[in-house]
Amino acid sequence: MLYPSQKTIHRNLQGDELPRRWQLLAVSCALFFSIVVVGAGNVPVDKSVLAPGTVESLASRVSVVPTTVEQTASGRTRSRDSFSDRPGQGDIRLVTVRTWRATLADLAYAAIRSDVEVFDDPTISEPEPQRQKRRSSELASSEVVAQFVASRAAGIPVTPTGSGALVEDVTTDASKKALVPGDVITEVAGLPVRVADDIRGSLDGKSPGQVVQVRLIRGSDSITTEVTLTASSEHPHRALLGVIVSTADLHLASPLKVEYRLTGIGGPSAGLALALELYCRFTGRDLTGPSIVVATGELQLDGKVLPVGGVAQKARAAVSAGADILVVPAANAEEARSYAGDVVVLGVNSFAEAVSVLLALANSAQTVS
């Protein structure tokens, strides 16, 4: 025997209809959880998120135009059109990562996604406009370094000149005690600074927290001061001066003019890919064969390839893009192989090594075909 209230529930269940108060309860719960999810998505935490980015061909993003009659290292004159296309059937591409400040929702998202990483970011308090400015400055520097390194490797006479490293912004409290925008740094730790990239070389072997002496020009005054080094957000053991710099009076004396069309990216890790693309254009040599070659690595003026961050995410992006070969700094090679699947990973210490290995692979592919 069913009591009245039981009869009502029994009748509603038979008719696939919930009592109105149950319906209201279900709607309220759904609304509550929606608010919680949306709210979590807007609550920032003191961490950053790293995720796979894009893989972009450089074929249409780099142009080379002779400013004078250009000759190769062998003395043969090159026509203007011969710099337009990269030789070979393959492609050279750069790879990026996406990064943003994490929210509570991102923490949950990263827990279920193996390709998304949440990490402690020492620059988390850096205002976004300042961050973008720093990344753009790093990219611009990598473009100049790429042209210099590729030119030297191709036997093209080129010389970077400058009067020091111009401080565009100061990013840490420690450096703000000694440096201001507009300063031109001429020496760091006893080593001369003529171009912005010289600062990195002067900090080789230095550790975060170490104090170095800096000589600079401020207005009409020559000043000597001390700066406490800070840690890189991507490589905690790498020491940085804590400034955004460009080369004061930068000039790259070259018979070739290089134009880049890179949008929506920043940072220094495109340097290796850009230099490989330019080397192919400068020399007419095929570094790819039929392969899609994806590269990442920060270049120094001496051709050394420095390690970069986000290699796991870059390797995954390369796989998704159908890459055949992934070129990374030697220090990142082991990590890259863990996520690269069937993609061939080449770890290199220098630009010359990258060229040598790719040439060998391209030639072997042509021999087989």
Coordinates of C-alpha atoms in Angstrom, one line a residue:
M1 CA 0.0 0.0 0.0
L2 CA 1.3 3.4 -1.0
Y3 CA 0.7 6.5 1.1
P4 CA -0.4 9.7 -0.8
S5 CA 3.1 11.2 -1.0
Q6 CA 4.5 7.9 -2.3
K7 CA 1.7 7.7 -4.8
T8 CA 2.6 11.1 -6.2
I9 CA 6.2 10.2 -6.5
H10 CA 5.4 6.9 -8.0
R11 CA 3.1 8.5 -10.6
N12 CA 5.7 11.1 -11.5
L13 CA 8.4 8.5 -12.0
Q14 CA 6.1 6.4 -14.1
G15 CA 5.4 9.4 -16.3
D16 CA 9.1 10.4 -16.6
E17 CA 8.3 13.6 -14.8
L18 CA 10.1 14.9 -11.8
P19 CA 8.3 16.8 -9.1
R20 CA 8.6 20.6 -9.6
R21 CA 10.7 21.1 -6.5
W22 CA 13.1 18.4 -7.7
Q23 CA 13.4 20.2 -11.1
L24 CA 14.2 23.4 -9.3
L25 CA 16.8 21.7 -7.2
A26 CA 18.4 20.2 -10.3
V27 CA 18.5 23.6 -12.1
S28 CA 19.9 25.2 -9.0
C29 CA 22.7 22.7 -8.7
A30 CA 23.5 23.0 -12.4
L31 CA 23.6 26.8 -12.0
F32 CA 25.7 26.6 -8.9
F33 CA 28.3 24.4 -10.5
S34 CA 28.3 26.6 -13.6
I35 CA 29.1 29.6 -11.4
V36 CA 31.9 27.7 -9.7
V37 CA 33.5 26.7 -13.0
V38 CA 33.2 30.2 -14.5
G39 CA 34.5 31.7 -11.3
A40 CA 37.5 29.3 -11.1
G41 CA 38.3 30.3 -14.7
N42 CA 38.7 33.9 -13.5
V43 CA 40.7 33.3 -10.3
P44 CA 44.4 33.7 -11.1
V45 CA 47.1 31.9 -9.3
D46 CA 50.9 32.6 -9.0
K47 CA 51.8 30.1 -11.7
S48 CA 52.0 30.1 -15.5
V49 CA 50.7 27.6 -18.1
L50 CA 52.7 26.1 -21.0
A51 CA 50.9 24.5 -23.9
P52 CA 51.8 23.4 -27.5
G53 CA 51.7 26.3 -29.9
T54 CA 52.0 26.6 -33.7
V55 CA 54.4 25.3 -36.3
E56 CA 54.9 27.8 -39.1
S57 CA 56.7 27.5 -42.4
L58 CA 59.3 30.2 -43.1
A59 CA 59.1 30.0 -46.9
S60 CA 56.7 33.0 -47.1
R61 CA 57.8 34.7 -43.9
V62 CA 61.4 35.5 -44.9
S63 CA 62.6 37.5 -47.9
V64 CA 66.1 38.2 -49.0
V65 CA 67.0 41.0 -51.3
P66 CA 70.6 41.9 -52.4
T67 CA 71.5 45.5 -51.7
T68 CA 74.6 45.2 -54.0
V69 CA 75.8 42.7 -56.6
E70 CA 76.2 39.6 -54.4
Q71 CA 78.9 36.9 -54.9
T72 CA 79.1 33.5 -53.3
A73 CA 82.1 32.3 -51.4
S74 CA 83.3 30.6 -54.6
G75 CA 83.1 33.9 -56.4
R76 CA 80.1 33.2 -58.6
T77 CA 77.6 36.1 -59.0
R78 CA 74.1 35.3 -57.7
S79 CA 71.0 36.8 -59.4
R80 CA 68.4 38.7 -57.4
D81 CA 65.8 36.0 -58.0
S82 CA 68.1 33.2 -56.8
F83 CA 67.5 34.3 -53.2
S84 CA 63.7 34.1 -53.5
D85 CA 63.1 30.4 -52.9
R86 CA 64.6 27.8 -50.8
P87 CA 66.1 24.8 -52.7
G88 CA 64.6 21.3 -52.3
Q89 CA 61.1 20.0 -51.9
G90 CA 61.1 20.1 -48.1
D91 CA 60.3 22.9 -45.6
I92 CA 61.9 24.6 -42.7
R93 CA 59.5 25.6 -39.9
L94 CA 59.7 27.3 -36.5
V95 CA 57.7 26.1 -33.6
T96 CA 56.2 28.0 -30.7
V97 CA 54.5 27.4 -27.3
R98 CA 51.6 29.2 -25.8
T99 CA 51.9 30.6 -22.3
W100 CA 49.6 32.5 -20.0
R101 CA 48.9 33.1 -16.3
A102 CA 47.2 30.2 -14.7
T103 CA 43.7 30.2 -13.1
L104 CA 42.2 27.6 -10.8
A105 CA 40.4 26.1 -13.8
D106 CA 43.8 25.8 -15.6
L107 CA 45.2 23.7 -12.7
A108 CA 42.3 21.2 -13.2
Y109 CA 42.8 21.3 -16.9
A110 CA 46.5 20.6 -16.7
A111 CA 45.9 17.7 -14.4
I112 CA 44.0 15.8 -17.2
R113 CA 46.2 17.0 -20.1
S114 CA 49.6 15.5 -20.5
D115 CA 50.7 18.2 -23.0
V116 CA 49.9 21.1 -20.7
E117 CA 52.2 22.1 -17.9
V118 CA 51.8 24.4 -15.0
F119 CA 55.1 25.9 -13.6
D120 CA 56.4 28.5 -11.2
D121 CA 57.2 31.7 -13.1
P122 CA 59.6 34.2 -11.5
T123 CA 58.3 36.9 -13.9
I124 CA 54.6 36.3 -13.0
S125 CA 54.2 39.8 -11.6
E126 CA 55.5 41.4 -14.8
P127 CA 52.8 43.5 -16.4
E128 CA 51.6 42.1 -19.7
P129 CA 52.6 45.1 -21.8
Q130 CA 56.1 44.9 -20.4
R131 CA 56.2 41.1 -21.0
Q132 CA 55.2 41.6 -24.7
K133 CA 57.8 44.3 -25.1
R134 CA 60.5 42.1 -23.7
R135 CA 59.5 39.2 -26.0
S136 CA 59.4 41.4 -29.1
S137 CA 62.8 42.7 -28.3
E138 CA 64.2 39.2 -27.9
L139 CA 62.7 38.2 -31.2
A140 CA 64.2 41.3 -33.0
S141 CA 67.6 40.4 -31.6
S142 CA 67.3 36.8 -32.7
E143 CA 66.5 38.0 -36.2
V144 CA 69.7 40.0 -36.4
V145 CA 71.8 37.2 -34.9
A146 CA 70.3 34.7 -37.3
Q147 CA 71.3 36.8 -40.3
F148 CA 74.8 37.3 -38.9
V149 CA 75.4 33.6 -38.1
A150 CA 73.9 32.4 -41.5
S151 CA 75.9 35.0 -43.4
R152 CA 79.2 34.0 -41.7
A153 CA 78.5 30.3 -42.5
A154 CA 77.7 31.1 -46.1
G155 CA 80.9 33.2 -46.6
I156 CA 79.0 36.5 -46.9
P157 CA 80.8 39.4 -45.3
V158 CA 78.8 40.9 -42.5
T159 CA 79.6 42.8 -39.3
P160 CA 77.3 43.8 -36.4
T161 CA 78.1 47.1 -34.9
G162 CA 76.8 49.1 -32.0
S163 CA 77.7 51.4 -29.2
G164 CA 76.4 49.3 -26.4
A165 CA 73.3 47.7 -25.0
L166 CA 70.4 50.2 -24.7
V167 CA 68.2 49.6 -21.6
E168 CA 64.6 49.8 -22.8
D169 CA 63.1 48.5 -19.6
V170 CA 64.1 47.2 -16.2
T171 CA 62.3 44.0 -15.0
T172 CA 63.5 43.2 -11.5
D173 CA 63.7 45.1 -8.2
A174 CA 67.4 44.3 -8.0
S175 CA 68.2 45.8 -11.3
K176 CA 65.9 48.8 -10.7
K177 CA 68.3 49.8 -7.9
A178 CA 71.1 50.4 -10.4
L179 CA 69.7 50.8 -13.9
V180 CA 67.0 52.9 -15.6
P181 CA 65.6 53.0 -19.1
G182 CA 67.8 55.0 -21.4
D183 CA 71.1 53.7 -19.9
V184 CA 73.6 52.4 -22.4
I185 CA 75.6 49.5 -20.9
T186 CA 79.1 49.3 -22.2
E187 CA 80.7 46.7 -19.9
V188 CA 79.4 43.8 -17.7
A189 CA 81.6 41.8 -15.3
G190 CA 84.7 43.3 -16.9
L191 CA 83.8 42.3 -20.5
P192 CA 83.0 45.0 -23.2
V193 CA 79.4 45.2 -24.5
R194 CA 79.1 46.6 -28.0
V195 CA 75.9 44.8 -29.0
A196 CA 73.0 43.6 -26.9
D197 CA 74.0 39.9 -27.3
D198 CA 77.3 40.6 -25.6
I199 CA 75.6 40.8 -22.3
R200 CA 74.6 37.1 -22.4
G201 CA 78.2 36.1 -23.1
S202 CA 79.5 38.2 -20.3
L203 CA 77.2 36.3 -17.9
D204 CA 78.4 32.8 -18.9
G205 CA 79.4 30.9 -15.8
K206 CA 77.5 33.4 -13.5
S207 CA 74.7 32.3 -11.2
P208 CA 71.4 34.0 -10.1
G209 CA 72.0 36.0 -7.0
Q210 CA 75.6 36.8 -7.9
V211 CA 76.6 40.5 -8.0
V212 CA 78.3 41.8 -11.1
Q213 CA 79.8 45.2 -11.9
V214 CA 78.2 47.2 -14.7
R215 CA 79.6 50.2 -16.5
L216 CA 77.2 52.4 -18.4
I217 CA 76.5 55.8 -20.0
R218 CA 73.6 57.8 -18.6
G219 CA 73.1 61.0 -20.4
S220 CA 76.5 62.6 -20.5
D221 CA 77.8 60.7 -17.4
S222 CA 79.9 57.5 -17.3
I223 CA 78.8 55.4 -14.3
T224 CA 80.0 52.2 -12.7
T225 CA 77.4 50.3 -10.6
E226 CA 76.6 46.8 -9.3
V227 CA 73.6 44.6 -10.2
T228 CA 72.4 41.4 -8.5
L229 CA 71.6 38.8 -11.2
T230 CA 68.2 37.2 -11.5
A231 CA 67.1 33.8 -12.7
S232 CA 65.6 33.0 -16.1
S233 CA 61.9 32.0 -16.0
E234 CA 62.6 29.2 -18.5
H235 CA 65.9 28.1 -17.1
P236 CA 66.2 28.8 -13.4
H237 CA 69.9 28.2 -13.3
R238 CA 70.7 30.8 -16.0
A239 CA 71.5 34.2 -14.8
L240 CA 70.0 37.4 -16.3
L241 CA 70.7 41.0 -15.7
G242 CA 67.0 41.8 -15.4
V243 CA 66.7 44.3 -18.3
I244 CA 65.2 44.5 -21.7
V245 CA 67.9 45.7 -24.1
S246 CA 68.5 46.4 -27.7
T247 CA 71.7 47.4 -29.4
A248 CA 72.4 51.1 -29.4
D249 CA 73.1 52.3 -32.9
L250 CA 72.7 48.8 -34.2
H251 CA 73.9 48.2 -37.8
L252 CA 74.5 45.0 -39.6
A253 CA 76.7 45.8 -42.5
S254 CA 75.7 43.3 -45.2
P255 CA 75.3 43.1 -49.0
L256 CA 71.9 41.5 -48.3
K257 CA 68.7 42.9 -46.8
V258 CA 66.5 40.4 -44.9
E259 CA 62.8 41.1 -44.3
Y260 CA 60.9 39.1 -41.7
R261 CA 57.1 38.7 -41.5
L262 CA 56.6 37.1 -38.1
T263 CA 53.5 38.0 -36.2
G264 CA 52.1 36.8 -32.9
I265 CA 55.3 35.3 -31.6
G266 CA 58.2 36.5 -29.4
G267 CA 61.3 35.4 -27.6
P268 CA 64.7 34.3 -28.8
S269 CA 64.1 30.6 -29.6
A270 CA 63.3 31.2 -33.3
G271 CA 66.9 32.0 -34.0
L272 CA 68.1 28.6 -35.1
A273 CA 65.1 28.0 -37.5
L274 CA 65.6 31.5 -39.0
A275 CA 69.3 31.0 -39.5
L276 CA 68.8 27.6 -41.2
E277 CA 66.2 29.2 -43.6
L278 CA 68.6 32.0 -44.4
Y279 CA 71.5 29.7 -45.0
C280 CA 69.5 27.8 -47.6
R281 CA 68.7 31.1 -49.3
F282 CA 72.2 32.5 -49.1
T283 CA 74.0 29.4 -50.4
G284 CA 71.4 27.6 -52.6
R285 CA 72.1 24.5 -50.7
D286 CA 69.4 22.0 -49.7
L287 CA 69.2 21.3 -46.0
T288 CA 65.8 19.5 -46.1
G289 CA 65.6 17.1 -49.0
P290 CA 62.0 16.0 -49.1
S291 CA 61.6 16.4 -45.3
I292 CA 59.7 18.9 -43.1
V293 CA 62.3 20.2 -40.7
V294 CA 61.2 21.9 -37.5
A295 CA 63.8 23.7 -35.5
T296 CA 64.0 25.6 -32.2
G297 CA 67.0 27.0 -30.4
E298 CA 68.5 30.3 -29.3
L299 CA 71.5 31.4 -31.2
Q300 CA 74.5 33.4 -30.1
L301 CA 76.6 35.5 -32.4
D302 CA 79.4 32.9 -32.2
G303 CA 76.9 30.3 -33.6
K304 CA 76.4 28.5 -30.3
V305 CA 72.9 27.0 -29.8
L306 CA 71.5 27.6 -26.3
P307 CA 68.8 25.5 -24.6
V308 CA 65.2 26.7 -24.7
G309 CA 62.1 26.1 -22.7
G310 CA 58.9 24.3 -23.5
V311 CA 60.6 21.5 -25.5
A312 CA 58.0 18.9 -24.5
Q313 CA 55.2 21.1 -25.9
K314 CA 57.2 22.0 -29.0
A315 CA 57.9 18.3 -29.7
R316 CA 54.2 17.5 -29.5
A317 CA 53.4 20.4 -31.8
A318 CA 56.0 19.1 -34.3
V319 CA 54.4 15.7 -34.2
S320 CA 50.9 17.2 -34.8
A321 CA 52.3 19.2 -37.7
G322 CA 53.7 16.1 -39.5
A323 CA 57.3 16.9 -39.0
D324 CA 60.0 14.5 -40.2
I325 CA 62.9 16.0 -38.3
L326 CA 63.1 18.1 -35.1
V327 CA 66.3 20.1 -34.5
V328 CA 66.8 21.2 -30.9
P329 CA 69.7 22.3 -28.7
A330 CA 71.7 19.3 -27.5
A331 CA 70.8 20.0 -23.9
N332 CA 67.1 19.6 -24.8
A333 CA 67.5 16.5 -27.0
E334 CA 66.7 13.8 -24.5
E335 CA 63.5 15.5 -23.3
A336 CA 62.4 16.1 -26.9
R337 CA 62.8 12.5 -27.8
S338 CA 60.5 11.5 -25.0
Y339 CA 57.6 13.3 -26.7
A340 CA 58.6 13.2 -30.4
G341 CA 57.2 9.8 -31.3
D342 CA 58.6 8.8 -34.7
V343 CA 60.0 12.2 -35.5
V344 CA 63.8 12.1 -35.8
V345 CA 65.3 14.4 -33.1
L346 CA 68.7 16.0 -33.8
G347 CA 70.5 17.6 -30.8
V348 CA 73.1 20.2 -31.8
N349 CA 75.5 22.4 -29.9
S350 CA 76.1 24.9 -32.8
F351 CA 74.7 26.2 -36.0
A352 CA 77.6 24.6 -37.9
E353 CA 76.7 21.2 -36.5
A354 CA 73.0 21.7 -37.4
V355 CA 74.0 22.5 -41.0
S356 CA 76.4 19.5 -41.2
V357 CA 73.9 17.0 -39.9
L358 CA 71.0 18.2 -42.1
L359 CA 73.2 18.3 -45.2
A360 CA 74.1 14.7 -44.6
L361 CA 70.5 13.6 -44.2
A362 CA 69.4 15.6 -47.2
N363 CA 72.1 14.1 -49.4
S364 CA 71.4 10.6 -48.2
A365 CA 67.7 11.1 -49.0
Q366 CA 68.6 12.2 -52.5
T367 CA 70.9 9.2 -53.0
V368 CA 68.2 6.8 -51.9
S369 CA 65.6 8.4 -54.2

